[in-house]
Coordinates of C-alpha atoms in Angstrom, one line a residue:
M1378 CA -28.4 115.3 177.9
P1379 CA -28.3 111.5 176.5
L1380 CA -27.5 108.5 178.5
K1381 CA -23.5 107.4 178.0
D1382 CA -21.3 105.5 179.6
V1383 CA -18.2 106.2 177.7
T1384 CA -16.9 110.0 177.8
V1385 CA -14.0 111.4 175.4
I1386 CA -12.9 114.2 176.8
I1387 CA -10.0 116.2 174.4
N1388 CA -8.1 119.2 175.7
I1389 CA -6.4 121.0 172.1
K1390 CA -2.8 121.9 173.2
K1391 CA -0.9 124.1 170.8
P1392 CA 1.2 123.3 169.4
A1393 CA 1.0 119.7 169.8
A1394 CA -1.9 120.8 168.7
L1395 CA -18.8 106.8 161.4
E1396 CA -20.7 110.4 162.0
G1397 CA -21.2 113.0 159.5
L1398 CA -21.5 115.7 162.0
G1399 CA -22.6 118.5 159.0
T1400 CA -26.1 118.8 159.1
P1401 CA -27.2 122.7 159.5
L1402 CA -30.0 122.8 162.1
I1403 CA -32.2 126.2 161.3
L1404 CA -34.6 128.0 164.4
A1405 CA -37.3 129.3 162.9
Q1406 CA -40.3 131.3 164.3
K1407 CA -43.4 129.4 163.6
A1408 CA -46.9 129.8 165.7
G1409 CA -48.4 126.4 167.1
A1410 CA -46.4 124.3 169.0
S1411 CA -42.4 124.0 168.6
T1412 CA -41.6 120.8 166.4
F1413 CA -38.4 119.8 165.2
K1414 CA -38.5 118.2 161.6
T1415 CA -35.6 117.1 159.0
Y1416 CA -35.7 117.5 155.7
G1417 CA -34.1 115.8 152.4
D1418 CA -35.0 118.5 149.7
L1419 CA -36.4 121.6 149.5
E1420 CA -39.7 120.2 148.4
G1421 CA -40.4 119.3 151.4
V1422 CA -39.9 121.7 153.4
A1423 CA -42.2 123.8 150.8
I1424 CA -44.7 121.9 152.6
D1425 CA -44.4 123.3 155.6
F1426 CA -42.5 126.7 155.0
P1427 CA -44.1 128.8 152.2
D1428 CA -41.4 130.8 149.8
S1429 CA -42.2 133.5 151.0
T1430 CA -40.8 132.9 154.8
D1431 CA -37.4 133.1 155.9
A1432 CA -37.0 129.7 156.8
Y1433 CA -37.7 128.9 153.1
K1434 CA -35.4 131.1 152.3
A1435 CA -32.5 130.3 154.6
A1436 CA -33.1 126.3 153.5
Q1437 CA -33.3 127.1 150.1
V1438 CA -29.3 128.5 150.4
A1439 CA -28.2 125.3 152.1
F1440 CA -29.6 123.4 149.8
K1441 CA -28.7 124.4 146.6
Q1442 CA -24.9 124.5 146.7
G1443 CA -24.7 122.2 143.6
D1444 CA -22.7 118.8 144.0
T1445 CA -21.6 119.1 147.6
S1446 CA -24.6 120.1 149.0
T1447 CA -25.8 118.7 151.8
A1448 CA -27.5 115.9 152.2
K1449 CA -30.7 117.0 155.0
I1450 CA -31.1 120.0 157.2
A1451 CA -33.6 120.4 160.2
I1452 CA -35.4 123.3 161.1
A1453 CA -37.0 123.5 164.9
T1454 CA -39.9 125.9 165.2
Y1455 CA -40.4 128.0 168.3
D1456 CA -43.1 130.3 168.4
G1457 CA -41.3 133.1 170.2
E1458 CA -44.1 134.0 173.1
E1459 CA -44.5 130.8 175.1
V1460 CA -41.1 129.3 173.4
S1461 CA -38.2 131.3 172.7
A1462 CA -35.4 130.0 169.8
A1463 CA -33.0 129.6 173.0
Q1464 CA -35.6 127.2 174.5
A1465 CA -36.4 125.0 171.4
L1466 CA -32.8 125.1 171.1
A1467 CA -32.1 123.6 173.8
K1468 CA -34.9 120.8 173.9
Y1469 CA -33.6 119.9 170.6
Y1470 CA -30.0 119.8 171.3
D1471 CA -28.9 116.3 170.8
E1472 CA -31.1 115.4 167.5
D1473 CA -29.0 114.5 165.2
W1474 CA -27.5 117.8 163.2
Y1475 CA -24.1 120.2 164.1
F1476 CA -24.6 123.6 162.7
V1477 CA -27.3 125.9 164.1
S1478 CA -28.0 129.3 162.5
L1479 CA -31.6 131.5 163.2
A1480 CA -33.8 132.0 160.3
T1481 CA -33.7 135.4 161.1
G1482 CA -32.3 137.7 164.3
T1483 CA -30.3 139.9 166.2
A1484 CA -27.1 140.2 167.2
A1485 CA -28.7 140.0 170.6
D1486 CA -30.9 136.7 169.5
F1487 CA -27.3 135.4 167.7
I1488 CA -25.8 136.0 171.4
T1489 CA -28.6 133.7 173.2
I1490 CA -28.4 130.8 171.2
S1491 CA -24.4 131.0 170.7
D1492 CA -24.5 131.2 174.4
I1493 CA -26.5 127.7 175.0
V1494 CA -23.6 126.2 172.3
E1495 CA -21.0 127.1 174.4
G1496 CA -22.3 126.2 177.4
E1497 CA -23.0 122.6 176.1
G1498 CA -19.1 122.3 174.4
F1499 CA -20.4 120.2 171.2
K1500 CA -21.8 121.5 168.3
V1501 CA -21.4 124.8 166.6
A1502 CA -23.4 128.3 165.7
A1503 CA -23.2 129.9 163.0
H1504 CA -24.5 134.0 162.1
T1505 CA -23.8 136.5 159.3
V1506 CA -24.4 139.9 160.4
D1507 CA -24.3 143.3 158.2
S1508 CA -22.2 145.7 160.4
I1509 CA -19.1 145.9 162.1
E1510 CA -20.9 147.0 165.0
D1511 CA -22.7 143.9 165.5
L1512 CA -19.4 141.9 164.7
T1513 CA -18.0 143.6 167.3
T1514 CA -20.3 142.7 169.7
L1515 CA -20.5 139.4 169.0
S1516 CA -16.5 139.2 169.0
A1517 CA -16.0 140.3 172.8
K1518 CA -18.0 137.3 173.8
K1519 CA -14.6 135.2 172.0
Y1520 CA -16.9 132.2 171.6
D1521 CA -15.1 129.0 170.4
R1522 CA -17.9 127.1 169.2
T1523 CA -19.6 130.1 167.2
F1524 CA -18.4 132.0 164.1
T1525 CA -19.9 134.6 162.2
M1526 CA -19.2 136.3 159.0
M1527 CA -19.9 139.7 157.9
H1528 CA -21.9 140.4 154.6
D1529 CA -23.7 143.6 153.2
K1530 CA -26.8 140.9 152.1
L1531 CA -28.3 138.9 154.6
E1532 CA -30.7 137.7 153.1
Q1533 CA -28.5 135.6 150.8
Y1534 CA -27.6 134.0 154.3
P1535 CA -23.9 133.7 153.8
H1536 CA -23.0 131.0 156.2
L1537 CA -25.4 128.7 155.3
A1538 CA -24.5 128.5 152.3
L1539 CA -20.6 128.0 153.5
I1540 CA -22.6 125.1 156.0
G1541 CA -24.6 123.8 153.0
G1542 CA -22.0 123.5 150.8
H1543 CA -18.7 122.3 152.7
G1544 CA -20.2 121.6 155.9
S1545 CA -21.3 117.7 155.1
K1546 CA -18.4 117.2 153.7
P1547 CA -15.5 114.7 155.4
V1548 CA -14.1 116.0 158.2
G1549 CA -10.6 116.9 158.4
S1550 CA -11.1 117.3 154.3
I1551 CA -11.7 120.8 154.1
T1552 CA -10.4 124.1 155.8
Y1553 CA -13.1 126.9 155.2
K1554 CA -11.1 129.7 153.7
F1555 CA -11.2 130.4 149.8
K1556 CA -14.8 128.3 149.6
R1557 CA -16.9 129.2 147.1
L1558 CA -20.5 130.3 147.5
I1559 CA -23.1 129.9 145.3
G1560 CA -26.1 132.2 145.0
V1561 CA -23.8 134.6 147.6
D1562 CA -22.4 138.0 145.7
P1563 CA -18.9 139.0 146.6
A1564 CA -19.2 141.5 149.6
P1565 CA -17.7 145.0 148.6
Y1566 CA -15.5 145.7 151.3
D1567 CA -12.0 147.0 151.1
A1568 CA -8.6 145.9 152.2
T1569 CA -9.3 148.2 155.6
T1570 CA -12.9 146.9 156.2
L1571 CA -11.4 143.0 155.7
L1572 CA -9.0 144.0 157.7
A1573 CA -11.0 145.0 160.6
I1574 CA -13.5 141.8 160.2
H1575 CA -10.4 139.5 161.0
A1576 CA -9.2 141.5 164.1
L1577 CA -12.7 140.6 165.5
N1578 CA -12.5 137.0 164.2
G1579 CA -14.9 137.4 161.6
F1580 CA -14.4 136.6 158.0
A1581 CA -16.1 137.7 154.9
Y1582 CA -17.2 136.3 151.1
V1583 CA -14.8 138.6 148.3
S1584 CA -13.4 138.6 145.3
K1585 CA -9.5 137.7 145.7
G1586 CA -7.2 137.4 142.7
G1587 CA -10.8 137.3 140.1
Q1588 CA -11.9 134.8 142.5
Y1589 CA -15.0 134.8 145.2
Q1590 CA -14.1 133.2 148.2
T1591 CA -14.5 133.3 151.9
S1592 CA -11.6 135.1 153.5
E1593 CA -11.1 133.3 156.4
G1594 CA -12.6 129.8 158.4
K1595 CA -12.2 131.6 162.5
M1596 CA -14.5 131.2 165.1
L1597 CA -14.6 133.9 167.0
S1598 CA -12.3 133.3 170.2
G1599 CA -9.4 132.9 166.8
E1600 CA -10.0 129.2 167.0
Y1601 CA -10.0 127.6 163.0
I1602 CA -13.3 126.0 162.6
D1603 CA -12.3 122.7 161.0
V1604 CA -10.2 122.4 163.8
I1605 CA -13.2 122.9 166.6
H1606 CA -14.6 120.2 164.0
G1607 CA -11.9 117.8 164.0
K1608 CA -12.5 117.4 167.8
D1609 CA -15.9 117.0 168.0
W1610 CA -15.3 114.4 164.8
V1611 CA -13.0 112.4 167.1
K1612 CA -14.8 112.4 170.3
V1613 CA -18.1 111.6 169.4
N1614 CA -16.8 108.5 167.1
M1615 CA -14.7 107.3 169.6
E1616 CA -17.2 107.6 172.4
N1617 CA -20.0 105.4 169.9
A1618 CA -17.2 103.0 168.9
I1619 CA -16.0 102.3 172.8
A1620 CA -19.8 102.3 173.3
Q1621 CA -20.9 99.7 170.7
L1622 CA -17.8 97.3 171.9
F1623 CA -19.6 96.9 175.3
A1624 CA -22.6 96.8 173.7
N1625 CA -22.0 93.9 171.6
N1626 CA -20.2 92.0 174.4
D1627 CA -21.4 89.9 177.3
K1628 CA -18.2 91.2 178.9
I1629 CA -15.2 93.1 178.4
S1630 CA -12.9 91.9 181.7
F1631 CA -10.7 94.3 183.7
D1632 CA -7.9 93.1 183.0
D1633 CA -5.0 92.7 180.1
V1634 CA -7.3 90.8 177.6
G1635 CA -10.1 93.2 178.0
I1636 CA -8.2 96.5 178.2
P1637 CA -6.5 95.9 175.0
R1638 CA -9.6 95.5 172.8
I1639 CA -10.9 99.2 174.6
E1640 CA -7.3 100.3 173.4
G1641 CA -7.8 99.2 169.7
E1642 CA -11.3 100.4 169.3
A1643 CA -9.5 104.2 170.2
R1644 CA -6.8 103.2 167.6
T1645 CA -8.9 102.6 164.8
I1646 CA -11.0 105.9 165.3
L1647 CA -7.4 108.0 165.6
E1648 CA -6.2 106.3 162.4
I1649 CA -9.3 107.2 160.3
A1650 CA -8.7 110.7 161.6
G1651 CA -5.3 110.6 160.4
Q1652 CA -7.2 109.3 157.1
Q1653 CA -9.5 111.8 156.9
G1654 CA -7.3 114.7 157.5
I1655 CA -7.6 115.8 161.1
I1656 CA -4.6 114.4 162.3
A1657 CA -1.0 115.4 160.3
L1658 CA 0.9 112.5 159.2
D1659 CA 5.0 112.2 159.1
D1660 CA 6.9 111.3 156.3
A1661 CA 6.2 108.1 155.8
G1662 CA 2.6 109.0 155.5
Q1663 CA 0.8 107.6 159.1
P1664 CA -0.7 109.4 161.5
L1665 CA 1.7 111.4 164.3
Y1666 CA -0.8 110.4 167.6
T1667 CA 0.4 108.7 171.2
L1668 CA -2.1 106.7 172.5
T1669 CA -1.7 104.7 176.1
A1670 CA -3.2 102.1 177.8
L1671 CA -2.3 101.6 181.3
N1672 CA -2.8 97.9 182.2
R1673 CA -4.9 96.2 185.5
A1674 CA -1.8 96.3 187.5
Q1675 CA -1.0 100.1 187.1
S1676 CA -5.2 100.7 187.1
N1677 CA -6.5 102.1 190.7
A1678 CA -7.7 99.2 192.6
A1679 CA -11.4 102.0 193.5
D1680 CA -11.4 102.1 189.9
R1681 CA -11.7 98.5 189.8
V1682 CA -14.1 98.0 192.5
E1683 CA -16.6 100.7 190.4
R1684 CA -15.5 98.9 187.2
H1685 CA -14.5 102.8 185.5
Y1686 CA -12.0 102.3 183.6
K1687 CA -9.9 105.7 183.7
G1688 CA -6.2 104.4 182.5
L1689 CA -6.9 105.5 178.2
S1690 CA -5.2 108.2 177.0
F1691 CA -4.0 110.0 173.8
S1692 CA -2.3 112.5 172.0
L1693 CA -2.6 114.3 168.7
E1694 CA -0.6 116.2 166.5
L1695 CA -3.4 118.4 164.2
A1696 CA -3.1 118.6 160.1
G1697 CA -4.4 122.1 160.3
A1698 CA -4.0 123.7 156.5
I1699 CA -2.1 126.2 154.9
H1700 CA -4.3 130.0 154.5
E1701 CA -1.0 132.0 153.5
A1702 CA 2.4 130.8 151.6
T1703 CA 5.4 133.2 151.1
V1704 CA 7.6 131.9 148.0
Y1705 CA 11.4 133.4 147.5
G1706 CA 13.4 132.9 144.5
E1707 CA 15.9 135.0 142.5
M1708 CA 17.0 136.0 139.3
V1709 CA 20.1 135.6 137.7
V1710 CA 21.2 137.8 135.1

């Protein structure tokens, strides 16, 4: 883990329920030493991975999602003998990426990746399977940080189309349902199959009402992808803002002058989270959160000796999204 002096801990409670956090990481098998590299276009990927490789095909899907395509992807390699995909993921976990996917793999392979992401408690794993059996296997793990799509054409990488086309939009600005995926055919699932997929907290890419769209946007735990994404945005940006405050000043005093400066950094991040759609707004357009900062007199003497301020806390109401609507009307004759 990287060295840091600021830790933000967020627990999601229901109901009350700078970083882009959108870069995809593709884990690809390749002979030789394990490497990590960031690419800004498909031409760069082609230098290291021929167009016949799974890594190239996966990257192509992520980059070919129109005007909202991700500006960059990362690829980490493993040889499958000395270094496994899971070991490569662990090695490069603190690099600049947010969504991780295997270029190719089985349900068992996906579990080894998702286990690491779940253990880290930050970032998201994304998979696509082509059978209810595989989805059932993954769903049983109840991962809070893994989403899994089901599709009849694995080679179209619908999960990477979703990440590549929408994951880099401002966090909080989207839900992952109703999304159009370029280069992905709708799966031919009937209503019964789709219900079974949703019951397992998976989702699909289907034709609905004459439009191609993702059918849901949940993690395997049942939590929504955008909730976890928003939680991570608040955490990392608040940590960075307060850490920069410490780094850019000779001293932040442990008193009623220094403490409000920390509070101010936290408040700024919460205000931005409201503007981006992570935090719900009231009828006056103000974000619904509370922020509490204990003053020096309220702090613990032992904490003051250790120079560890623990008096800042907040709660917020998530904006969420509307995924269904029922409209009532009447006709008079």
